[in-house]
Short mmCIF file of C-alpha atoms in Angstrom, two decimals:
data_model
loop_
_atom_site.label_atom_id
_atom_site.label_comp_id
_atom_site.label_asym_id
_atom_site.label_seq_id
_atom_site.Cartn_x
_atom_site.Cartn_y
_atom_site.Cartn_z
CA UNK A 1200 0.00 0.00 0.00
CA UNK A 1201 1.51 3.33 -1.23
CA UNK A 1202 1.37 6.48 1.22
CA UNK A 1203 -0.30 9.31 -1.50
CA UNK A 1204 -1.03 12.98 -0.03
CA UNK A 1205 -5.12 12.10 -0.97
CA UNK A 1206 -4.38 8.89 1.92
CA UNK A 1207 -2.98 11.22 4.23
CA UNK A 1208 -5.48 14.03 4.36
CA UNK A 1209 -8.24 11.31 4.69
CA UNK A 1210 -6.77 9.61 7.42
CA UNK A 1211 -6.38 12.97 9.31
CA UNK A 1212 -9.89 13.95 8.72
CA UNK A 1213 -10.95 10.84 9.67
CA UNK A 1214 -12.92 10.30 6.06
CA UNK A 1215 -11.67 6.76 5.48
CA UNK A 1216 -15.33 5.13 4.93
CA UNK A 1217 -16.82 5.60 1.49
CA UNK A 1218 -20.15 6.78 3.66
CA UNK A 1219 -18.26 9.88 5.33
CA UNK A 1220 -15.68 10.40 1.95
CA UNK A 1221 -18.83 10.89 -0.06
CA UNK A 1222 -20.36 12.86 2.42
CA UNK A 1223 -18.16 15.52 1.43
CA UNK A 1224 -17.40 14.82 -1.93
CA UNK A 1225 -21.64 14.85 -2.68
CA UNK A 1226 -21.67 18.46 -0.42
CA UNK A 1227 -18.61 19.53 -2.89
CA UNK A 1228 -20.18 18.10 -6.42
CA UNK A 1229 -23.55 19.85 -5.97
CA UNK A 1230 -20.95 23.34 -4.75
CA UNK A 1231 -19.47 22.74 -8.35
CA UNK A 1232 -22.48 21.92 -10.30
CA UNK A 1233 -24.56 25.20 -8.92
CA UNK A 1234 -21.52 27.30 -9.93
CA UNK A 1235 -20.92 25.74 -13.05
CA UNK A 1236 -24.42 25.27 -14.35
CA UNK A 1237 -23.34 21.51 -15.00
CA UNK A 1238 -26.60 19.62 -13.14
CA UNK A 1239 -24.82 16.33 -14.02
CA UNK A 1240 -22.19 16.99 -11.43
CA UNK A 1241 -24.39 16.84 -8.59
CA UNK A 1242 -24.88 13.08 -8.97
CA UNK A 1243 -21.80 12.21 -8.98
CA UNK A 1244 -20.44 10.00 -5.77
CA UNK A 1245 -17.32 7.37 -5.48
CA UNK A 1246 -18.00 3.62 -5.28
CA UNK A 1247 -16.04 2.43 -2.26
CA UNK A 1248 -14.35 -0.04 -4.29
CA UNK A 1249 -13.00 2.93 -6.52
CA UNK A 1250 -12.23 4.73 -2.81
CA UNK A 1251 -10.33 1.52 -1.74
CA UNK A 1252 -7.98 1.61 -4.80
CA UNK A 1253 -7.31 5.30 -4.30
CA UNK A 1254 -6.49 5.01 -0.53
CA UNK A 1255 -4.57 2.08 -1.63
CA UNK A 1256 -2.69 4.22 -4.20
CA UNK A 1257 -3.17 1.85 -7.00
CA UNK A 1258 -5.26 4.31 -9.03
CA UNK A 1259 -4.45 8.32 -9.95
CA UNK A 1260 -6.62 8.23 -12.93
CA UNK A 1261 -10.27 9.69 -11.91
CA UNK A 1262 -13.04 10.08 -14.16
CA UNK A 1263 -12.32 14.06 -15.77
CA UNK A 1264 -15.95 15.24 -13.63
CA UNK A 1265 -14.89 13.21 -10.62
CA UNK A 1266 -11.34 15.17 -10.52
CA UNK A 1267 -12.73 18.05 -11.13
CA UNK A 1268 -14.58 17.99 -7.72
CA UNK A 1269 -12.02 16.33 -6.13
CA UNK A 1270 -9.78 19.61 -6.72
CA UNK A 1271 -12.90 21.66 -5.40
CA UNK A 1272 -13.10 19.42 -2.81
CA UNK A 1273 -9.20 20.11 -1.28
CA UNK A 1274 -7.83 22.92 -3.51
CA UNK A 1275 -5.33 20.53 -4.61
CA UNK A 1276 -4.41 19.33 -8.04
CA UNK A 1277 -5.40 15.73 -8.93
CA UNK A 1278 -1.80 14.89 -10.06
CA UNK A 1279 -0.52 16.00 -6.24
CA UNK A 1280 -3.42 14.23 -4.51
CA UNK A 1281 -1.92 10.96 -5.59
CA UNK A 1282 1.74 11.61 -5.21
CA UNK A 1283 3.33 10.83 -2.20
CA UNK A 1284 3.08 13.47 0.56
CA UNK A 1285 5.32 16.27 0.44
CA UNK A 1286 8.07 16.48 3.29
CA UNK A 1287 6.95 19.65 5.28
CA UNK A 1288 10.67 21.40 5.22
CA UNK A 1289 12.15 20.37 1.64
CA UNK A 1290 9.19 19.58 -0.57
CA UNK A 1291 6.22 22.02 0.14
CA UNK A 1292 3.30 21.52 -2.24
CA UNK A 1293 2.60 24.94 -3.58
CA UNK A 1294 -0.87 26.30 -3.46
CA UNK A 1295 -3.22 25.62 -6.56
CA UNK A 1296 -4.55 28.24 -8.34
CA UNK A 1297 -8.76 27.87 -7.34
CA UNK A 1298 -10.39 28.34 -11.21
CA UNK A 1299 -7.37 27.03 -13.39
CA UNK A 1300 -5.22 24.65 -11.27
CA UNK A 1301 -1.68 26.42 -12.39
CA UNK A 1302 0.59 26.37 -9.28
CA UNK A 1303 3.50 28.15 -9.42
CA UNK A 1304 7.17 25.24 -8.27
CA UNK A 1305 8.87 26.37 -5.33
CA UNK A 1306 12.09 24.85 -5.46
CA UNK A 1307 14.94 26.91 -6.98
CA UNK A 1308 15.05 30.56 -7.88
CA UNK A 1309 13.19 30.26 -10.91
CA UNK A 1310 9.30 29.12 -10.71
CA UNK A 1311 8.40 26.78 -13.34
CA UNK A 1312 4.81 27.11 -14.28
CA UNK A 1313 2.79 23.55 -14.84
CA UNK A 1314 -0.47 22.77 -16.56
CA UNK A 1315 -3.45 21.35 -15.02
CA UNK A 1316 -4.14 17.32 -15.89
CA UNK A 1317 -5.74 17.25 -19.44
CA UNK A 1318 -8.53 14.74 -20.05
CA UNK A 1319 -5.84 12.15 -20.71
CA UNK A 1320 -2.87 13.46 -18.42
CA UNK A 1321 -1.83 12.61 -14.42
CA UNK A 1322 0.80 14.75 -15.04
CA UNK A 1323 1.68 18.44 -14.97
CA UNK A 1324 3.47 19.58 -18.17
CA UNK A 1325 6.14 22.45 -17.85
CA UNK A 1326 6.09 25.68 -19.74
CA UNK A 1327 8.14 26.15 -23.01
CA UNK A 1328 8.28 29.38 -25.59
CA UNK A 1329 6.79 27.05 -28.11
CA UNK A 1330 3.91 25.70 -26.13
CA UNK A 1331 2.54 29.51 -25.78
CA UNK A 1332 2.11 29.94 -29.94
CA UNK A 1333 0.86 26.06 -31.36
CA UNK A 1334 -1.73 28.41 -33.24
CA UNK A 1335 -2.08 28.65 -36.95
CA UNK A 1336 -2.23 32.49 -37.75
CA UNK A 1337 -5.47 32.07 -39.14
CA UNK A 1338 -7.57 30.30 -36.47
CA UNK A 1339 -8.52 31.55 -33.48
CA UNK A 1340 -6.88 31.12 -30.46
CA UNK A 1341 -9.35 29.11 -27.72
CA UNK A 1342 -8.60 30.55 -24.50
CA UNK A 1343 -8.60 27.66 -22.53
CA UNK A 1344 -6.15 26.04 -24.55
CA UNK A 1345 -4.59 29.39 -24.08
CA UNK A 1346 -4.36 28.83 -20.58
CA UNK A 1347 -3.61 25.55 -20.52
CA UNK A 1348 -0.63 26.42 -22.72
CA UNK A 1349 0.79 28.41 -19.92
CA UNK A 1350 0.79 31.74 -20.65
CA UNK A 1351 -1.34 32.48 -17.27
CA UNK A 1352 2.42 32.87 -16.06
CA UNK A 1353 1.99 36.44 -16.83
CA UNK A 1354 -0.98 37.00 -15.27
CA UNK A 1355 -1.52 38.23 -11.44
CA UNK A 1356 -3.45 35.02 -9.64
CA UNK A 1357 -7.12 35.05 -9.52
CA UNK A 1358 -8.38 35.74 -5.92
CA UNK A 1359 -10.90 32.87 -4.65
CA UNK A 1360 -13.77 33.04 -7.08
CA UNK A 1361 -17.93 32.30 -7.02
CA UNK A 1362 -18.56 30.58 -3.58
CA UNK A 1363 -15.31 29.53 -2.44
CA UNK A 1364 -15.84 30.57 1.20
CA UNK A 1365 -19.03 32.25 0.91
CA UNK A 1366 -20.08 34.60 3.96
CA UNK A 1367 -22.83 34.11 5.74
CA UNK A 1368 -26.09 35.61 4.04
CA UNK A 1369 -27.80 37.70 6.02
CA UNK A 1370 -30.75 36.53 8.16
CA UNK A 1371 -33.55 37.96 6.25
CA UNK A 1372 -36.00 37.85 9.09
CA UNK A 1373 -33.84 40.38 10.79
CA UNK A 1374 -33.93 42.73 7.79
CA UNK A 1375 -37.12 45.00 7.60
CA UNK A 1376 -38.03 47.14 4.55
CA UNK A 1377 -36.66 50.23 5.48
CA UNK A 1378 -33.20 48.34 5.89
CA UNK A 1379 -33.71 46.03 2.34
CA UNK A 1380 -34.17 49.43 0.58
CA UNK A 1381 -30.73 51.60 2.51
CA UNK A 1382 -29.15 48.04 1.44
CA UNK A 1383 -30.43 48.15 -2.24
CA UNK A 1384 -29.09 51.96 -2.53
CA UNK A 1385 -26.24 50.99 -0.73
CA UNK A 1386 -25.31 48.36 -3.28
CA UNK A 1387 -26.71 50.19 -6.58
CA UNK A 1388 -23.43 52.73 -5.99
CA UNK A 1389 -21.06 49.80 -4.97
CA UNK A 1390 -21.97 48.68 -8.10
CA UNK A 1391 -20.87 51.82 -9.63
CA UNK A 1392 -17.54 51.87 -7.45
CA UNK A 1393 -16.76 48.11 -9.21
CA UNK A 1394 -17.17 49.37 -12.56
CA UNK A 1395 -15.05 52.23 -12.32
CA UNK A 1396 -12.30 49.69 -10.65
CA UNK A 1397 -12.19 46.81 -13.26
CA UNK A 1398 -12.01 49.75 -15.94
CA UNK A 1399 -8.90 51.25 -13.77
CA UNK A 1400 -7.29 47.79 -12.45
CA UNK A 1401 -8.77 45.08 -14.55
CA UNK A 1402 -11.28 42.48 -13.63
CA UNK A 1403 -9.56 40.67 -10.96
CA UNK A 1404 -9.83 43.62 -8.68
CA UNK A 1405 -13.47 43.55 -9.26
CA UNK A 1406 -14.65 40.21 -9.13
CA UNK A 1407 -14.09 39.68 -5.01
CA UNK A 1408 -16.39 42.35 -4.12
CA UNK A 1409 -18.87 41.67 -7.24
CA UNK A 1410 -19.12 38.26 -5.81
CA UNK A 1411 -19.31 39.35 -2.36
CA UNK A 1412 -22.44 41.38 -3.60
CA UNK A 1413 -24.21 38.85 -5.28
CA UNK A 1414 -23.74 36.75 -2.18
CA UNK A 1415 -25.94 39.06 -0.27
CA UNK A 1416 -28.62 39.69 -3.19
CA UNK A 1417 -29.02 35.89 -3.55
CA UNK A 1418 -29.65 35.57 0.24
CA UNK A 1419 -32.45 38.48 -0.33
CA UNK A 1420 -33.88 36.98 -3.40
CA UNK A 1421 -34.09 33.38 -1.14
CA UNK A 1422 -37.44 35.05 0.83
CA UNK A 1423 -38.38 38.23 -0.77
CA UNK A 1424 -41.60 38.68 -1.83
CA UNK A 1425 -43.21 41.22 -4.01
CA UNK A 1426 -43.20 44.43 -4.24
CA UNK A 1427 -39.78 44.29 -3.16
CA UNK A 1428 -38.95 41.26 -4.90
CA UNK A 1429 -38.60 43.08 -8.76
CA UNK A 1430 -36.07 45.76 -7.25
CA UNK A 1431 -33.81 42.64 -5.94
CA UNK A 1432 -34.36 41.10 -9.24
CA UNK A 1433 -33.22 43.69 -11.33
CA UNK A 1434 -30.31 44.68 -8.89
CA UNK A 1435 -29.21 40.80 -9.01
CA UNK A 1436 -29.17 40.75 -12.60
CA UNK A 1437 -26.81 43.54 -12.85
CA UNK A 1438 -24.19 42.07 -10.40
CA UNK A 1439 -24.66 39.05 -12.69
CA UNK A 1440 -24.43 40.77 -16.19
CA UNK A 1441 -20.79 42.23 -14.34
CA UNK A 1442 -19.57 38.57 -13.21
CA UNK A 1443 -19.98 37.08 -16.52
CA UNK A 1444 -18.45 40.29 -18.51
CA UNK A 1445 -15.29 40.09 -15.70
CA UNK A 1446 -15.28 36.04 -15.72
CA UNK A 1447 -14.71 36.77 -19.87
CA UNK A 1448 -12.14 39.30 -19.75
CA UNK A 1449 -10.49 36.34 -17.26
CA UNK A 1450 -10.96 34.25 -20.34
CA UNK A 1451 -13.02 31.95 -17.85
CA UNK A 1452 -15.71 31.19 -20.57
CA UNK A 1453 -17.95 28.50 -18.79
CA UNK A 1454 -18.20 30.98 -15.65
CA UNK A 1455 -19.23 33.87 -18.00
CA UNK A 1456 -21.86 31.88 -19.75
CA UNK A 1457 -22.93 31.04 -16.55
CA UNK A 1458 -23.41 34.39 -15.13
CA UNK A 1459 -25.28 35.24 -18.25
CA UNK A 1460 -27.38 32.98 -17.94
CA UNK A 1461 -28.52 34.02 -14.57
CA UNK A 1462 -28.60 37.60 -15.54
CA UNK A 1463 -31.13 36.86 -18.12
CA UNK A 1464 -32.91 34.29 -15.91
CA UNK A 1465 -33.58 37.24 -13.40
CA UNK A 1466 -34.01 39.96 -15.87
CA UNK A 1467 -37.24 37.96 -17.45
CA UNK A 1468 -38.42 37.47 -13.78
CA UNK A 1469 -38.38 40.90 -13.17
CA UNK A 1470 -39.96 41.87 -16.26
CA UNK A 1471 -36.52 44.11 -16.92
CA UNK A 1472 -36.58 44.04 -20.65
CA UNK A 1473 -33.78 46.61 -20.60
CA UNK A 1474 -31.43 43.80 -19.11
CA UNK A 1475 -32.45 41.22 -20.84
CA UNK A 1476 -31.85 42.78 -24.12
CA UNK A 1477 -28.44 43.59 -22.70
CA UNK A 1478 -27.91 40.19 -22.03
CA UNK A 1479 -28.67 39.03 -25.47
CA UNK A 1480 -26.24 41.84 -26.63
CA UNK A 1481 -23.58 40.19 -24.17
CA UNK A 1482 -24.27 36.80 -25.34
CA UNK A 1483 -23.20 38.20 -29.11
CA UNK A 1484 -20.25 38.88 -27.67
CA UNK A 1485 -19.76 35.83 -26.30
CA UNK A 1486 -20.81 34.53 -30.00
CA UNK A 1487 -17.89 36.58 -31.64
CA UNK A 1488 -15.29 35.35 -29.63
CA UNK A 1489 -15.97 31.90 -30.18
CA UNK A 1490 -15.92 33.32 -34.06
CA UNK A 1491 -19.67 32.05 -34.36
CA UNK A 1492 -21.11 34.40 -37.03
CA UNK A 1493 -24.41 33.20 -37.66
CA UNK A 1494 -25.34 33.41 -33.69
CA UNK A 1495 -23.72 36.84 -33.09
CA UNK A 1496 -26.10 37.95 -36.13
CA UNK A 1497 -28.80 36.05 -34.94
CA UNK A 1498 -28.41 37.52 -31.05
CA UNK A 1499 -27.72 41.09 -31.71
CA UNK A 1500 -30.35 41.26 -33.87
CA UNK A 1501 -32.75 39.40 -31.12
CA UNK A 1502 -31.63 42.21 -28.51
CA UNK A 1503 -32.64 45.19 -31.34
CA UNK A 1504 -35.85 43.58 -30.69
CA UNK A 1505 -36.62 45.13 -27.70
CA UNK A 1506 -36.23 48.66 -29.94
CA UNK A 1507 -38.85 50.33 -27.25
CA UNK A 1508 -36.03 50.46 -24.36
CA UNK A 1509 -32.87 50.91 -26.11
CA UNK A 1510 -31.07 54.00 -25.47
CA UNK A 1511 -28.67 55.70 -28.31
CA UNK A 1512 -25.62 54.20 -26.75
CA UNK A 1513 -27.17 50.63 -26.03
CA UNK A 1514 -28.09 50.71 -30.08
CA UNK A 1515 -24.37 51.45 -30.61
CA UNK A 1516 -23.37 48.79 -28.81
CA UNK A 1517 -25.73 45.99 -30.48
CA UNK A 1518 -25.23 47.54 -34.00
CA UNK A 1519 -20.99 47.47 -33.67
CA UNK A 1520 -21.62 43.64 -32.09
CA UNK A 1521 -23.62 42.36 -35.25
CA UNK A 1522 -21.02 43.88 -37.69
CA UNK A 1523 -18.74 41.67 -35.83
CA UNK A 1524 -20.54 38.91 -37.28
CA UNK A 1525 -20.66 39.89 -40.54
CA UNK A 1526 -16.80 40.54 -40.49
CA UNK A 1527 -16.60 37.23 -39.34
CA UNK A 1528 -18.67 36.27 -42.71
CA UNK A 1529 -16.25 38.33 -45.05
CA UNK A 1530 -19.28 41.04 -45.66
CA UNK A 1531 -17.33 44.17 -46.25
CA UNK A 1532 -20.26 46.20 -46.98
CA UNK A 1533 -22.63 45.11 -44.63
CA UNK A 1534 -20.09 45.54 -41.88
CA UNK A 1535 -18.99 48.56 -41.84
CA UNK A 1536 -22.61 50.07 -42.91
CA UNK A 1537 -23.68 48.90 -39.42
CA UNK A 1538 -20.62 50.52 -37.80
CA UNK A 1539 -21.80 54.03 -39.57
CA UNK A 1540 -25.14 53.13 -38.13
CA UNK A 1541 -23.24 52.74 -35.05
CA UNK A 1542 -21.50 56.07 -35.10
CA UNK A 1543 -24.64 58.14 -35.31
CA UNK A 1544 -25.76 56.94 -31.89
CA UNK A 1545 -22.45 56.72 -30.35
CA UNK A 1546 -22.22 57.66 -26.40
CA UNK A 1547 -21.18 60.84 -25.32
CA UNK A 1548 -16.96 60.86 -24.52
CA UNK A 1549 -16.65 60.84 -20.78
CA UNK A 1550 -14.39 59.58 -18.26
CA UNK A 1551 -15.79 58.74 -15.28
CA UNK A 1552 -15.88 55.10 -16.33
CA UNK A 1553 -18.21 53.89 -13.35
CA UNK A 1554 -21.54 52.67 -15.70
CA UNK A 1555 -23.49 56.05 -14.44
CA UNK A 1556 -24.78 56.58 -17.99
CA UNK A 1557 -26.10 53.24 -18.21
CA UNK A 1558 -25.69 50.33 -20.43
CA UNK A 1559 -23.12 50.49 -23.34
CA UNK A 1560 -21.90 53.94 -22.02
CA UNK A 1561 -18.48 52.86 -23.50
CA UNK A 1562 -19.57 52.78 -26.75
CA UNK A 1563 -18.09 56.36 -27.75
CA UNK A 1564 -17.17 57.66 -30.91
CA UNK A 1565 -13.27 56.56 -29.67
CA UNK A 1566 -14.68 52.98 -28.81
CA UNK A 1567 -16.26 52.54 -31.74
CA UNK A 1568 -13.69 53.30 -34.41
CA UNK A 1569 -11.48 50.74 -32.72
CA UNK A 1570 -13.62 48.40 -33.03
CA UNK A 1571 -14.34 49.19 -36.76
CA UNK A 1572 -10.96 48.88 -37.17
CA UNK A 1573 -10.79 45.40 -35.13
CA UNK A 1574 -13.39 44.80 -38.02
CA UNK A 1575 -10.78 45.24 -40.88
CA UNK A 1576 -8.47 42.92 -39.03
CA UNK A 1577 -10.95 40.31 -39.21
CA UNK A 1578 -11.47 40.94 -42.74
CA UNK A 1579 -7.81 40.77 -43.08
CA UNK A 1580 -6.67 44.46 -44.30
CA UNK A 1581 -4.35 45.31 -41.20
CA UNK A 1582 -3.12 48.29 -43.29
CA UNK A 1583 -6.78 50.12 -42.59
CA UNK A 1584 -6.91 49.42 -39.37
CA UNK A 1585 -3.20 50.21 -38.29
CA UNK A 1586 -4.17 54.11 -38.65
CA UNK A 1587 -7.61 53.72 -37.20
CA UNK A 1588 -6.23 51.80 -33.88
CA UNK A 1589 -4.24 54.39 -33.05
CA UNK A 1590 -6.56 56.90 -33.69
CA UNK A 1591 -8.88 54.80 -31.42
CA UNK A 1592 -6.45 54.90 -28.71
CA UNK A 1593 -5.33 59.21 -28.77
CA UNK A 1594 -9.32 59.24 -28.13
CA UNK A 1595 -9.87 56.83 -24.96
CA UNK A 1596 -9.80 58.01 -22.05
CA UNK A 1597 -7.24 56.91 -19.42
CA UNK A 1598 -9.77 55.68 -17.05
CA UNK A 1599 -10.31 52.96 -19.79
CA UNK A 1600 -7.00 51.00 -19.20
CA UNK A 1601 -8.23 47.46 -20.59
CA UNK A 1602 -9.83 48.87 -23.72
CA UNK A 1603 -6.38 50.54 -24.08
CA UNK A 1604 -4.15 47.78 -23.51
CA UNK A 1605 -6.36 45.41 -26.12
CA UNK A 1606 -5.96 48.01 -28.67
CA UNK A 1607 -2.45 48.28 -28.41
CA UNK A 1608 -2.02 44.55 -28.50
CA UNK A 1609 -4.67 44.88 -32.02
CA UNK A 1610 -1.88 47.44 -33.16
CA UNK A 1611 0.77 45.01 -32.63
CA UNK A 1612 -1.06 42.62 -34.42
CA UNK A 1613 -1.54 45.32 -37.35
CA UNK A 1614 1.47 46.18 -36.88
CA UNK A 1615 2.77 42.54 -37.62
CA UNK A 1616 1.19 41.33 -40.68
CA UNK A 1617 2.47 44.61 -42.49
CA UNK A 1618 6.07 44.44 -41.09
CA UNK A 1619 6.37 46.84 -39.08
CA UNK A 1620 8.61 45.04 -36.61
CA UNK A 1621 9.87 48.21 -34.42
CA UNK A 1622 6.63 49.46 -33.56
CA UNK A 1623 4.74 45.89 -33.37
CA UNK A 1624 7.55 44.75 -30.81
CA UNK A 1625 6.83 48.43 -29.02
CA UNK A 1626 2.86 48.00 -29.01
CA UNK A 1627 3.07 44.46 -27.76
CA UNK A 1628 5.49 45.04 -25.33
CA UNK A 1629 2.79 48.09 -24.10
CA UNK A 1630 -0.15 45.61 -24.05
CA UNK A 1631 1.54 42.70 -22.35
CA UNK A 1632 2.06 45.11 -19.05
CA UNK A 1633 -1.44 46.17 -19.06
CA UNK A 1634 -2.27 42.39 -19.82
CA UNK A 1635 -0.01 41.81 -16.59
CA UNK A 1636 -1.42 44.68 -14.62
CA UNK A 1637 -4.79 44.25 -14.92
CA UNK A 1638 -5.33 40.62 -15.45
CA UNK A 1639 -7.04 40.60 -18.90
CA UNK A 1640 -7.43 37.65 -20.48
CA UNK A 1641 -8.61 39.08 -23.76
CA UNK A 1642 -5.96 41.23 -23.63
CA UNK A 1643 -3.46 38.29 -23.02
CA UNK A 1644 -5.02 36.63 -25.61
CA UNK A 1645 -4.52 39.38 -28.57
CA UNK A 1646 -0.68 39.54 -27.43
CA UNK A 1647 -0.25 35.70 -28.00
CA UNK A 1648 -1.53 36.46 -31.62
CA UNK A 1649 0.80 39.08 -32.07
CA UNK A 1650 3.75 37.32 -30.76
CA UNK A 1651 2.58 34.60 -33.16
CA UNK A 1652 2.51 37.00 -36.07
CA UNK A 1653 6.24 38.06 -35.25
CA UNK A 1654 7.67 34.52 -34.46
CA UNK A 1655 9.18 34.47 -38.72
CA UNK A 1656 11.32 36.91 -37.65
CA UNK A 1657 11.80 35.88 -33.97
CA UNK A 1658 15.82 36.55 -34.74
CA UNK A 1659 14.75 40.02 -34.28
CA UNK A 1660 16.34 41.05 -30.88
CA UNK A 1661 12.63 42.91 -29.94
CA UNK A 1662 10.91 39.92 -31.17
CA UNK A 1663 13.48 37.46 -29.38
CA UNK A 1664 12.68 39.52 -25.98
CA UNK A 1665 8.98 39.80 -26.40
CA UNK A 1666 9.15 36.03 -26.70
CA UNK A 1667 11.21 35.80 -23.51
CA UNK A 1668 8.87 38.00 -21.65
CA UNK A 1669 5.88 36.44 -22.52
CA UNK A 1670 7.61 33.02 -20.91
CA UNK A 1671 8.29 34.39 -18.40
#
């Protein structure tokens, strides 16, 4: 019988019988499966034959769902669960990352970054400069495989996400209505103070206290009845429509769809149709950057449905999203007639950046011609939209650092496929700080592609840097 670190933390919480074990494992499955939206994971328990063989240590190869809560369960990576026990003074066992399972090696004076377990994997793989660009120039780059590349290395570590240690909700007996509404208020401007801070920091400075929020709306919505009910709703499915837009720009996808998902489920509850047509626009989105034209069509034009409660700037918005689509299709034309539309209801330039103006307040004339020029990149003319991007960016304001740093990585990109080395080297170099900084997947994601445009002339000394930097 092999000593493994899963036998060990059993035996010292005293979870050796397959009743107790799946006591917890069942309490951390249907954890998972409300976060996740994946029902199927709430079934899931472990024979105690299968228990016997891992105590044992003659198995480290779980079923993909069944690892997956058994790293929610401990906050430990599969592949170290079944490994012998590290020795407390010589071999610590570093802590996991909670969404992605990257853990950072702390022997030696360089970290070496390792990958989660794969599907078919018990081992960790280690970080190269070739693993972060396997991408042909022409597809898009999935973001998980992103991640599970490695090139989360150069991003700050997510801070314990959706329910991880979830507060106590408040008791709502104790709460009367004078007390639900000074709460409401008080967490209708919070709201506002989280915008203004993922603009500023990123979205990992955001998501704690957006989570925290939704915590104590989900605890109202548990009990509260009409009238007050609809206000909770609506308040909910902001806080939600947030999550899943910061869970993207983490380039955690499944979270994001999650959270938009709820946002929408609440909206229609509330009879918000200002929301929910929001959250159609934000599922477009979600549409474009899995490159699925005929659904970011189809969705933006489902939101311009709800044409009686669209404000100018929310029209902007929608209108930019479906050229997106239609870029995606190779439809010169049609695209960038939509962005004109666009333009003539553009939001007024302002730099607060906290969401005061209300939905798709970003979409300013600034905003919008970088994303018409993101437009010519995907119909592949990167010598339009070099001129346009930085345009775009002498017109954003500074509050906007994210929407900065992704159009400086779009310039490098631009910059790239017309080689113009110098100044795609400089651009990249600019967006894989802010990248850094702020924790932006997407942003991450558009460096990768230029790096990947650049790597035929990676002899370049700028080029041979950037690619040192970004493995690093």
């Amino acid at each position: 019988m092999r000593m493994t670190l899963f036998r060990q933390l059993l035996q010292e919480k005293d979870w050796t019988t397959a009743e107790t074990f799946n006591q917890y494992f069942t309490e951390a499955a249907r954890d998972l499966a409300a976060k996740t939206g994946e029902r199927e994971l709430a079934d899931l328990t472990v024979p105690r034959r299968t228990l016997d063989h891992w105590l044992s240590g003659e198995s480290q190869r779980p079923h993909r769902k069944t690892r997956r809560v058994l790293e929610h369960l401990f906050g430990i990576p599969v592949a170290t669960l079944f490994r012998p026990p590290p020795q407390p003074e010589t071999e610590p066992y570093p802590d996991p990352d909670p969404v992605h399972g990257t853990r950072m090696s702390q022997t030696g004076e360089n970290p070496v970054l390792t990958a989660p377990m794969g599907p078919d994997t018990d081992t960790a793989g280690t970080l190269s400069t070739e693993s972060l660009l396997p991408w042909p120039e022409d597809e898009p780059v999935d973001r998980r495989q992103l991640l599970r590349a490695g090139s989360i290395a150069v991003l700050p570590g997510l801070p314990d996400l959706p329910g991880e240690d979830r507060p106590a909700r408040i008791p709502l007996d104790r709460v009367n209505g004078a007390q639900l509404d000074a709460t409401l208020e008080h967490l209708r401007d919070m709201w506002h103070m989280l915008v203004r801070s993922d603009n500023l920091l990123g979205p990992r400075h955001a998501l704690v206290g957006v989570h925290q929020q939704l915590d104590v709306l989900e605890g109202f919505l548990q009990s509260t009845m009409a009238p007050s009910r609809d206000e909770v709703l609506r308040l909910s499915a902001r806080y939600a429509e947030s999550a899943a837009w910061l869970h993207e720009d983490c380039a955690d996808n499944e979270r994001a769809a999650y959270w938009t998902r709820r946002a929408m489920e609440w909206a229609v509850e509330a009879g918000d149709e200002t929301m929910t047509a929001w959250t159609l626009f934000r599922r477009a989105q979600q549409a474009t950057t899995t490159r699925n034209a005929a659904q970011t069509i189809s969705l933006s034009r489902a939101a311009k449905r709800y044409d009686r409660v669209l404000t100018p700037q929310m029209r902007a918005a929608i209108l930019q999203q479906e050229a997106h689509g239609y870029a995606l299709l190779g439809d010169e034309a049609r695209c960038h007639g939509l962005i004109d539309q666009a333009v003539e209801f553009a939001a007024a330039p302002e730099a607060a950046g906290d969401g005061r103006s209300g939905h798709g307040d970003f979409a300013t004339p600034a905003y919008l011609e970088g994303q018409r020029a993101y437009c010519w990149l995907l119909l592949r003319k990167p010598r339009r939209a070099a001129p346009m991007l930085g345009a775009a960016l002498d017109g954003l304001p500074d509050v906007y650092q994210r929407d900065r740093g992704l159009a400086h990585a779009r310039l490098a990109i631009s910059y790239a496929q017309i080689g113009e080395i110098d100044q795609a080297v400089a651009e990249a170099n600019t967006a894989l700080t802010s990248a850094r900084l702020s924790g932006s997947g997407r942003t991450l994601h558009e460096t990768i592609r230029a790096v990947k445009a650049l790597q035929p002339v990676n002899t370049h000394r700028g080029v041979a840097e950037l690619i040192e930097a970004v493995a690093c």
